[in-house]
């Protein structure tokens, strides 16, 4: 099955998601909610507030070797140092991408996700297609995101659970040696911290 990496397959949505959509439609028809406001709120937490927290963690690890070691040995405590903790982020593990290793995060049972660092999970992350194929054909799934992993690089898939959540530490892009933490934060994408993208590029001035 070809998975739509951007939006997920409507047929793959969970029963809960369909019920939520039905309730939203009823409330909209009754004039009780503004769908544009709901979409804006979801976008804010899915693409802005949440992922930016994770990006700050990554940028800190890129610029502070001691912090990076703490992050890789006790991610929960290291992430809490920056003020990001709480529900859905109680037990965290950070896995590092290297020249020979690429990490991908999935939740095969449902859609467990590190909310304090990544915000709300994208629709495709919750789809049955992604959850199944990330395990059985990770390179194929990554290819659908435009991410081609060389044969010499191992792809390792981490299955998130209700008890343990993962975050990918992407490699620092070349040419960013003079950039500070704030500037580096702007380079880190949500998808790179899930592992469906690999290459990050320094923005040209």
PDB file of C-alpha atoms in Angstrom:
ATOM      1  CA  UNK A   1       0.000   0.000   0.000  1.00  0.00           C
ATOM      2  CA  UNK A   2       1.317   3.417  -0.892  1.00  0.00           C
ATOM      3  CA  UNK A   3       1.277   5.651   2.156  1.00  0.00           C
ATOM      4  CA  UNK A   4       0.611   9.366   1.803  1.00  0.00           C
ATOM      5  CA  UNK A   5       3.518  10.648   3.890  1.00  0.00           C
ATOM      6  CA  UNK A   6       2.054  14.126   4.189  1.00  0.00           C
ATOM      7  CA  UNK A   7      -1.463  13.493   5.409  1.00  0.00           C
ATOM      8  CA  UNK A   8      -1.853   9.760   5.998  1.00  0.00           C
ATOM      9  CA  UNK A   9      -4.589   7.609   4.535  1.00  0.00           C
ATOM     10  CA  UNK A  10      -8.138   8.511   5.659  1.00  0.00           C
ATOM     11  CA  UNK A  11      -8.957   4.812   5.653  1.00  0.00           C
ATOM     12  CA  UNK A  12      -6.149   4.237   8.123  1.00  0.00           C
ATOM     13  CA  UNK A  13      -7.423   6.678  10.729  1.00  0.00           C
ATOM     14  CA  UNK A  14      -8.355   5.115  14.057  1.00  0.00           C
ATOM     15  CA  UNK A  15     -11.948   4.835  15.257  1.00  0.00           C
ATOM     16  CA  UNK A  16     -11.169   7.457  17.890  1.00  0.00           C
ATOM     17  CA  UNK A  17      -9.974   9.908  15.243  1.00  0.00           C
ATOM     18  CA  UNK A  18     -13.125   9.352  13.220  1.00  0.00           C
ATOM     19  CA  UNK A  19     -15.306   9.923  16.263  1.00  0.00           C
ATOM     20  CA  UNK A  20     -13.454  13.140  17.054  1.00  0.00           C
ATOM     21  CA  UNK A  21     -13.952  14.335  13.488  1.00  0.00           C
ATOM     22  CA  UNK A  22     -17.681  13.539  13.683  1.00  0.00           C
ATOM     23  CA  UNK A  23     -18.027  15.475  16.942  1.00  0.00           C
ATOM     24  CA  UNK A  24     -16.119  18.388  15.453  1.00  0.00           C
ATOM     25  CA  UNK A  25     -18.452  18.465  12.452  1.00  0.00           C
ATOM     26  CA  UNK A  26     -21.544  18.468  14.688  1.00  0.00           C
ATOM     27  CA  UNK A  27     -20.167  21.277  16.858  1.00  0.00           C
ATOM     28  CA  UNK A  28     -19.276  23.255  13.738  1.00  0.00           C
ATOM     29  CA  UNK A  29     -22.774  22.840  12.311  1.00  0.00           C
ATOM     30  CA  UNK A  30     -24.233  24.126  15.580  1.00  0.00           C
ATOM     31  CA  UNK A  31     -21.891  27.125  15.469  1.00  0.00           C
ATOM     32  CA  UNK A  32     -20.212  26.158  18.727  1.00  0.00           C
ATOM     33  CA  UNK A  33     -16.665  26.039  17.335  1.00  0.00           C
ATOM     34  CA  UNK A  34     -14.784  27.679  14.505  1.00  0.00           C
ATOM     35  CA  UNK A  35     -12.979  24.988  12.452  1.00  0.00           C
ATOM     36  CA  UNK A  36     -10.336  27.511  11.377  1.00  0.00           C
ATOM     37  CA  UNK A  37      -9.526  28.225  15.028  1.00  0.00           C
ATOM     38  CA  UNK A  38      -9.283  24.486  15.739  1.00  0.00           C
ATOM     39  CA  UNK A  39      -6.960  23.972  12.758  1.00  0.00           C
ATOM     40  CA  UNK A  40      -4.790  26.890  13.916  1.00  0.00           C
ATOM     41  CA  UNK A  41      -4.566  25.469  17.436  1.00  0.00           C
ATOM     42  CA  UNK A  42      -3.617  22.018  16.173  1.00  0.00           C
ATOM     43  CA  UNK A  43      -1.017  23.480  13.793  1.00  0.00           C
ATOM     44  CA  UNK A  44       0.481  25.540  16.623  1.00  0.00           C
ATOM     45  CA  UNK A  45       1.012  22.526  18.871  1.00  0.00           C
ATOM     46  CA  UNK A  46       1.884  20.077  16.064  1.00  0.00           C
ATOM     47  CA  UNK A  47       4.330  22.210  14.107  1.00  0.00           C
ATOM     48  CA  UNK A  48       5.447  25.147  16.257  1.00  0.00           C
ATOM     49  CA  UNK A  49       5.423  25.004  20.067  1.00  0.00           C
ATOM     50  CA  UNK A  50       6.110  21.288  20.549  1.00  0.00           C
ATOM     51  CA  UNK A  51       8.762  20.657  17.896  1.00  0.00           C
ATOM     52  CA  UNK A  52      10.588  23.853  18.848  1.00  0.00           C
ATOM     53  CA  UNK A  53      11.127  22.412  22.322  1.00  0.00           C
ATOM     54  CA  UNK A  54      12.781  19.362  20.825  1.00  0.00           C
ATOM     55  CA  UNK A  55      14.828  21.563  18.506  1.00  0.00           C
ATOM     56  CA  UNK A  56      16.199  23.423  21.531  1.00  0.00           C
ATOM     57  CA  UNK A  57      17.261  20.105  23.053  1.00  0.00           C
ATOM     58  CA  UNK A  58      19.040  19.124  19.832  1.00  0.00           C
ATOM     59  CA  UNK A  59      20.771  22.496  19.454  1.00  0.00           C
ATOM     60  CA  UNK A  60      21.965  22.341  23.067  1.00  0.00           C
ATOM     61  CA  UNK A  61      23.425  18.874  22.457  1.00  0.00           C
ATOM     62  CA  UNK A  62      25.176  20.094  19.309  1.00  0.00           C
ATOM     63  CA  UNK A  63      26.912  22.933  21.148  1.00  0.00           C
ATOM     64  CA  UNK A  64      27.524  21.432  24.596  1.00  0.00           C
ATOM     65  CA  UNK A  65      29.327  18.091  24.645  1.00  0.00           C
ATOM     66  CA  UNK A  66      28.725  17.557  28.366  1.00  0.00           C
ATOM     67  CA  UNK A  67      25.004  18.136  27.915  1.00  0.00           C
ATOM     68  CA  UNK A  68      25.015  15.727  24.977  1.00  0.00           C
ATOM     69  CA  UNK A  69      26.510  12.993  27.139  1.00  0.00           C
ATOM     70  CA  UNK A  70      23.875  13.579  29.814  1.00  0.00           C
ATOM     71  CA  UNK A  71      21.182  13.516  27.134  1.00  0.00           C
ATOM     72  CA  UNK A  72      22.326  10.172  25.745  1.00  0.00           C
ATOM     73  CA  UNK A  73      22.767   8.587  29.187  1.00  0.00           C
ATOM     74  CA  UNK A  74      19.651   9.989  30.930  1.00  0.00           C
ATOM     75  CA  UNK A  75      17.438  11.770  28.425  1.00  0.00           C
ATOM     76  CA  UNK A  76      14.552  12.356  30.822  1.00  0.00           C
ATOM     77  CA  UNK A  77      16.692  14.300  33.275  1.00  0.00           C
ATOM     78  CA  UNK A  78      18.646  16.173  30.594  1.00  0.00           C
ATOM     79  CA  UNK A  79      15.483  17.271  28.781  1.00  0.00           C
ATOM     80  CA  UNK A  80      13.981  18.373  32.107  1.00  0.00           C
ATOM     81  CA  UNK A  81      17.006  20.640  32.595  1.00  0.00           C
ATOM     82  CA  UNK A  82      15.592  22.764  29.771  1.00  0.00           C
ATOM     83  CA  UNK A  83      12.127  22.764  31.325  1.00  0.00           C
ATOM     84  CA  UNK A  84      10.516  20.174  29.055  1.00  0.00           C
ATOM     85  CA  UNK A  85       8.883  17.370  31.015  1.00  0.00           C
ATOM     86  CA  UNK A  86       5.517  16.068  32.086  1.00  0.00           C
ATOM     87  CA  UNK A  87       2.749  13.877  30.701  1.00  0.00           C
ATOM     88  CA  UNK A  88       3.859  11.746  27.725  1.00  0.00           C
ATOM     89  CA  UNK A  89       7.484  12.596  28.415  1.00  0.00           C
ATOM     90  CA  UNK A  90       8.143  10.922  31.756  1.00  0.00           C
ATOM     91  CA  UNK A  91      10.571   8.319  30.394  1.00  0.00           C
ATOM     92  CA  UNK A  92      12.639   9.414  27.411  1.00  0.00           C
ATOM     93  CA  UNK A  93      15.498   7.872  25.445  1.00  0.00           C
ATOM     94  CA  UNK A  94      17.492   9.844  22.876  1.00  0.00           C
ATOM     95  CA  UNK A  95      19.113   7.915  20.024  1.00  0.00           C
ATOM     96  CA  UNK A  96      21.860   9.530  17.952  1.00  0.00           C
ATOM     97  CA  UNK A  97      22.246   9.456  14.183  1.00  0.00           C
ATOM     98  CA  UNK A  98      25.797   8.918  12.944  1.00  0.00           C
ATOM     99  CA  UNK A  99      27.535   8.435   9.613  1.00  0.00           C
ATOM    100  CA  UNK A 100      26.796   4.691   9.845  1.00  0.00           C
ATOM    101  CA  UNK A 101      23.437   4.697  11.662  1.00  0.00           C
ATOM    102  CA  UNK A 102      20.022   6.243  11.044  1.00  0.00           C
ATOM    103  CA  UNK A 103      17.255   5.995  13.645  1.00  0.00           C
ATOM    104  CA  UNK A 104      13.498   6.008  13.055  1.00  0.00           C
ATOM    105  CA  UNK A 105      10.730   6.289  15.648  1.00  0.00           C
ATOM    106  CA  UNK A 106       7.363   4.541  15.423  1.00  0.00           C
ATOM    107  CA  UNK A 107       4.613   3.337  17.742  1.00  0.00           C
ATOM    108  CA  UNK A 108       3.271   0.065  16.383  1.00  0.00           C
ATOM    109  CA  UNK A 109       0.457  -0.320  18.934  1.00  0.00           C
ATOM    110  CA  UNK A 110      -1.145   3.119  18.774  1.00  0.00           C
ATOM    111  CA  UNK A 111       0.521   6.527  18.512  1.00  0.00           C
ATOM    112  CA  UNK A 112       2.608   7.079  21.655  1.00  0.00           C
ATOM    113  CA  UNK A 113       4.634  10.237  21.137  1.00  0.00           C
ATOM    114  CA  UNK A 114       6.854  12.555  23.239  1.00  0.00           C
ATOM    115  CA  UNK A 115       4.469  15.504  23.561  1.00  0.00           C
ATOM    116  CA  UNK A 116       6.713  17.761  25.728  1.00  0.00           C
ATOM    117  CA  UNK A 117       9.424  17.782  23.036  1.00  0.00           C
ATOM    118  CA  UNK A 118       7.515  17.244  19.792  1.00  0.00           C
ATOM    119  CA  UNK A 119       3.979  18.489  20.466  1.00  0.00           C
ATOM    120  CA  UNK A 120       1.050  16.677  18.859  1.00  0.00           C
ATOM    121  CA  UNK A 121       1.816  13.712  16.569  1.00  0.00           C
ATOM    122  CA  UNK A 122       1.258  14.274  12.835  1.00  0.00           C
ATOM    123  CA  UNK A 123      -1.588  12.371  11.154  1.00  0.00           C
ATOM    124  CA  UNK A 124       0.756  10.116   9.195  1.00  0.00           C
ATOM    125  CA  UNK A 125       2.501   9.007  12.410  1.00  0.00           C
ATOM    126  CA  UNK A 126      -0.827   7.622  13.666  1.00  0.00           C
ATOM    127  CA  UNK A 127      -1.751   5.880  10.400  1.00  0.00           C
ATOM    128  CA  UNK A 128      -1.796   2.086  10.207  1.00  0.00           C
ATOM    129  CA  UNK A 129       0.343   2.238   7.064  1.00  0.00           C
ATOM    130  CA  UNK A 130       3.221   4.046   8.778  1.00  0.00           C
ATOM    131  CA  UNK A 131       2.977   1.978  11.960  1.00  0.00           C
ATOM    132  CA  UNK A 132       3.195  -1.308  10.065  1.00  0.00           C
ATOM    133  CA  UNK A 133       5.611  -0.472   7.294  1.00  0.00           C
ATOM    134  CA  UNK A 134       8.107   1.445   9.409  1.00  0.00           C
ATOM    135  CA  UNK A 135       8.944  -1.936  10.922  1.00  0.00           C
ATOM    136  CA  UNK A 136       8.660  -4.184   7.851  1.00  0.00           C
ATOM    137  CA  UNK A 137      10.067  -1.806   5.210  1.00  0.00           C
ATOM    138  CA  UNK A 138      11.730   1.189   6.876  1.00  0.00           C
ATOM    139  CA  UNK A 139      13.836   2.144   3.862  1.00  0.00           C
ATOM    140  CA  UNK A 140      10.768   2.086   1.641  1.00  0.00           C
ATOM    141  CA  UNK A 141       8.847   4.317   4.050  1.00  0.00           C
ATOM    142  CA  UNK A 142      11.752   6.752   4.293  1.00  0.00           C
ATOM    143  CA  UNK A 143      11.941   6.853   0.511  1.00  0.00           C
ATOM    144  CA  UNK A 144       8.315   8.046   0.427  1.00  0.00           C
ATOM    145  CA  UNK A 145       9.391  10.959   2.605  1.00  0.00           C
ATOM    146  CA  UNK A 146      12.143  11.734   0.109  1.00  0.00           C
ATOM    147  CA  UNK A 147      14.821  10.254   2.371  1.00  0.00           C
ATOM    148  CA  UNK A 148      17.217   7.864   0.654  1.00  0.00           C
ATOM    149  CA  UNK A 149      19.473   6.023   3.092  1.00  0.00           C
ATOM    150  CA  UNK A 150      22.714   4.661   1.564  1.00  0.00           C
ATOM    151  CA  UNK A 151      23.150   0.891   1.740  1.00  0.00           C
ATOM    152  CA  UNK A 152      26.161   1.262   4.016  1.00  0.00           C
ATOM    153  CA  UNK A 153      24.077   3.022   6.669  1.00  0.00           C
ATOM    154  CA  UNK A 154      22.120   0.874   9.125  1.00  0.00           C
ATOM    155  CA  UNK A 155      18.468   1.821   9.684  1.00  0.00           C
ATOM    156  CA  UNK A 156      17.372   1.105  13.229  1.00  0.00           C
ATOM    157  CA  UNK A 157      13.676   1.344  14.179  1.00  0.00           C
ATOM    158  CA  UNK A 158      12.642   2.153  17.743  1.00  0.00           C
ATOM    159  CA  UNK A 159       9.146   1.163  18.882  1.00  0.00           C
ATOM    160  CA  UNK A 160       7.742   3.715  21.305  1.00  0.00           C
ATOM    161  CA  UNK A 161       5.462   2.492  24.088  1.00  0.00           C
ATOM    162  CA  UNK A 162       3.283   4.055  26.775  1.00  0.00           C
ATOM    163  CA  UNK A 163       6.199   3.574  29.197  1.00  0.00           C
ATOM    164  CA  UNK A 164       9.094   4.699  26.977  1.00  0.00           C
ATOM    165  CA  UNK A 165       9.339   7.368  24.301  1.00  0.00           C
ATOM    166  CA  UNK A 166      12.197   8.105  21.916  1.00  0.00           C
ATOM    167  CA  UNK A 167      13.676  11.190  20.282  1.00  0.00           C
ATOM    168  CA  UNK A 168      16.205  11.162  17.441  1.00  0.00           C
ATOM    169  CA  UNK A 169      19.295  13.360  17.771  1.00  0.00           C
ATOM    170  CA  UNK A 170      20.089  14.232  14.130  1.00  0.00           C
ATOM    171  CA  UNK A 171      23.608  14.957  12.956  1.00  0.00           C
ATOM    172  CA  UNK A 172      24.700  18.567  13.030  1.00  0.00           C
ATOM    173  CA  UNK A 173      24.831  19.990   9.489  1.00  0.00           C
ATOM    174  CA  UNK A 174      28.199  20.885   8.009  1.00  0.00           C
ATOM    175  CA  UNK A 175      28.951  24.585   7.798  1.00  0.00           C
ATOM    176  CA  UNK A 176      27.249  25.488  11.086  1.00  0.00           C
ATOM    177  CA  UNK A 177      30.365  25.779  13.237  1.00  0.00           C
ATOM    178  CA  UNK A 178      29.884  29.510  13.853  1.00  0.00           C
ATOM    179  CA  UNK A 179      26.148  29.326  14.554  1.00  0.00           C
ATOM    180  CA  UNK A 180      24.805  29.757  18.084  1.00  0.00           C
ATOM    181  CA  UNK A 181      22.102  27.675  19.778  1.00  0.00           C
ATOM    182  CA  UNK A 182      19.260  29.930  18.695  1.00  0.00           C
ATOM    183  CA  UNK A 183      20.360  29.814  15.074  1.00  0.00           C
ATOM    184  CA  UNK A 184      20.830  26.051  15.195  1.00  0.00           C
ATOM    185  CA  UNK A 185      17.363  25.596  16.667  1.00  0.00           C
ATOM    186  CA  UNK A 186      15.892  27.013  13.464  1.00  0.00           C
ATOM    187  CA  UNK A 187      17.533  24.234  11.425  1.00  0.00           C
ATOM    188  CA  UNK A 188      15.996  21.324  13.327  1.00  0.00           C
ATOM    189  CA  UNK A 189      12.758  19.917  11.924  1.00  0.00           C
ATOM    190  CA  UNK A 190      10.114  17.812  13.642  1.00  0.00           C
ATOM    191  CA  UNK A 191      10.557  15.076  11.041  1.00  0.00           C
ATOM    192  CA  UNK A 192      14.306  14.876  11.683  1.00  0.00           C
ATOM    193  CA  UNK A 193      13.597  14.190  15.376  1.00  0.00           C
ATOM    194  CA  UNK A 194      11.216  11.373  14.388  1.00  0.00           C
ATOM    195  CA  UNK A 195      13.764  10.126  11.873  1.00  0.00           C
ATOM    196  CA  UNK A 196      11.811  10.258   8.625  1.00  0.00           C
ATOM    197  CA  UNK A 197      14.262  12.845   7.318  1.00  0.00           C
ATOM    198  CA  UNK A 198      18.038  12.720   7.706  1.00  0.00           C
ATOM    199  CA  UNK A 199      19.827  15.609   6.051  1.00  0.00           C
ATOM    200  CA  UNK A 200      19.629  19.074   7.604  1.00  0.00           C
ATOM    201  CA  UNK A 201      21.035  22.026   5.699  1.00  0.00           C
ATOM    202  CA  UNK A 202      22.405  25.290   6.989  1.00  0.00           C
ATOM    203  CA  UNK A 203      20.278  28.127   5.657  1.00  0.00           C
ATOM    204  CA  UNK A 204      22.068  30.451   3.293  1.00  0.00           C
ATOM    205  CA  UNK A 205      22.314  34.111   4.400  1.00  0.00           C
TER     206      UNK A 205
END
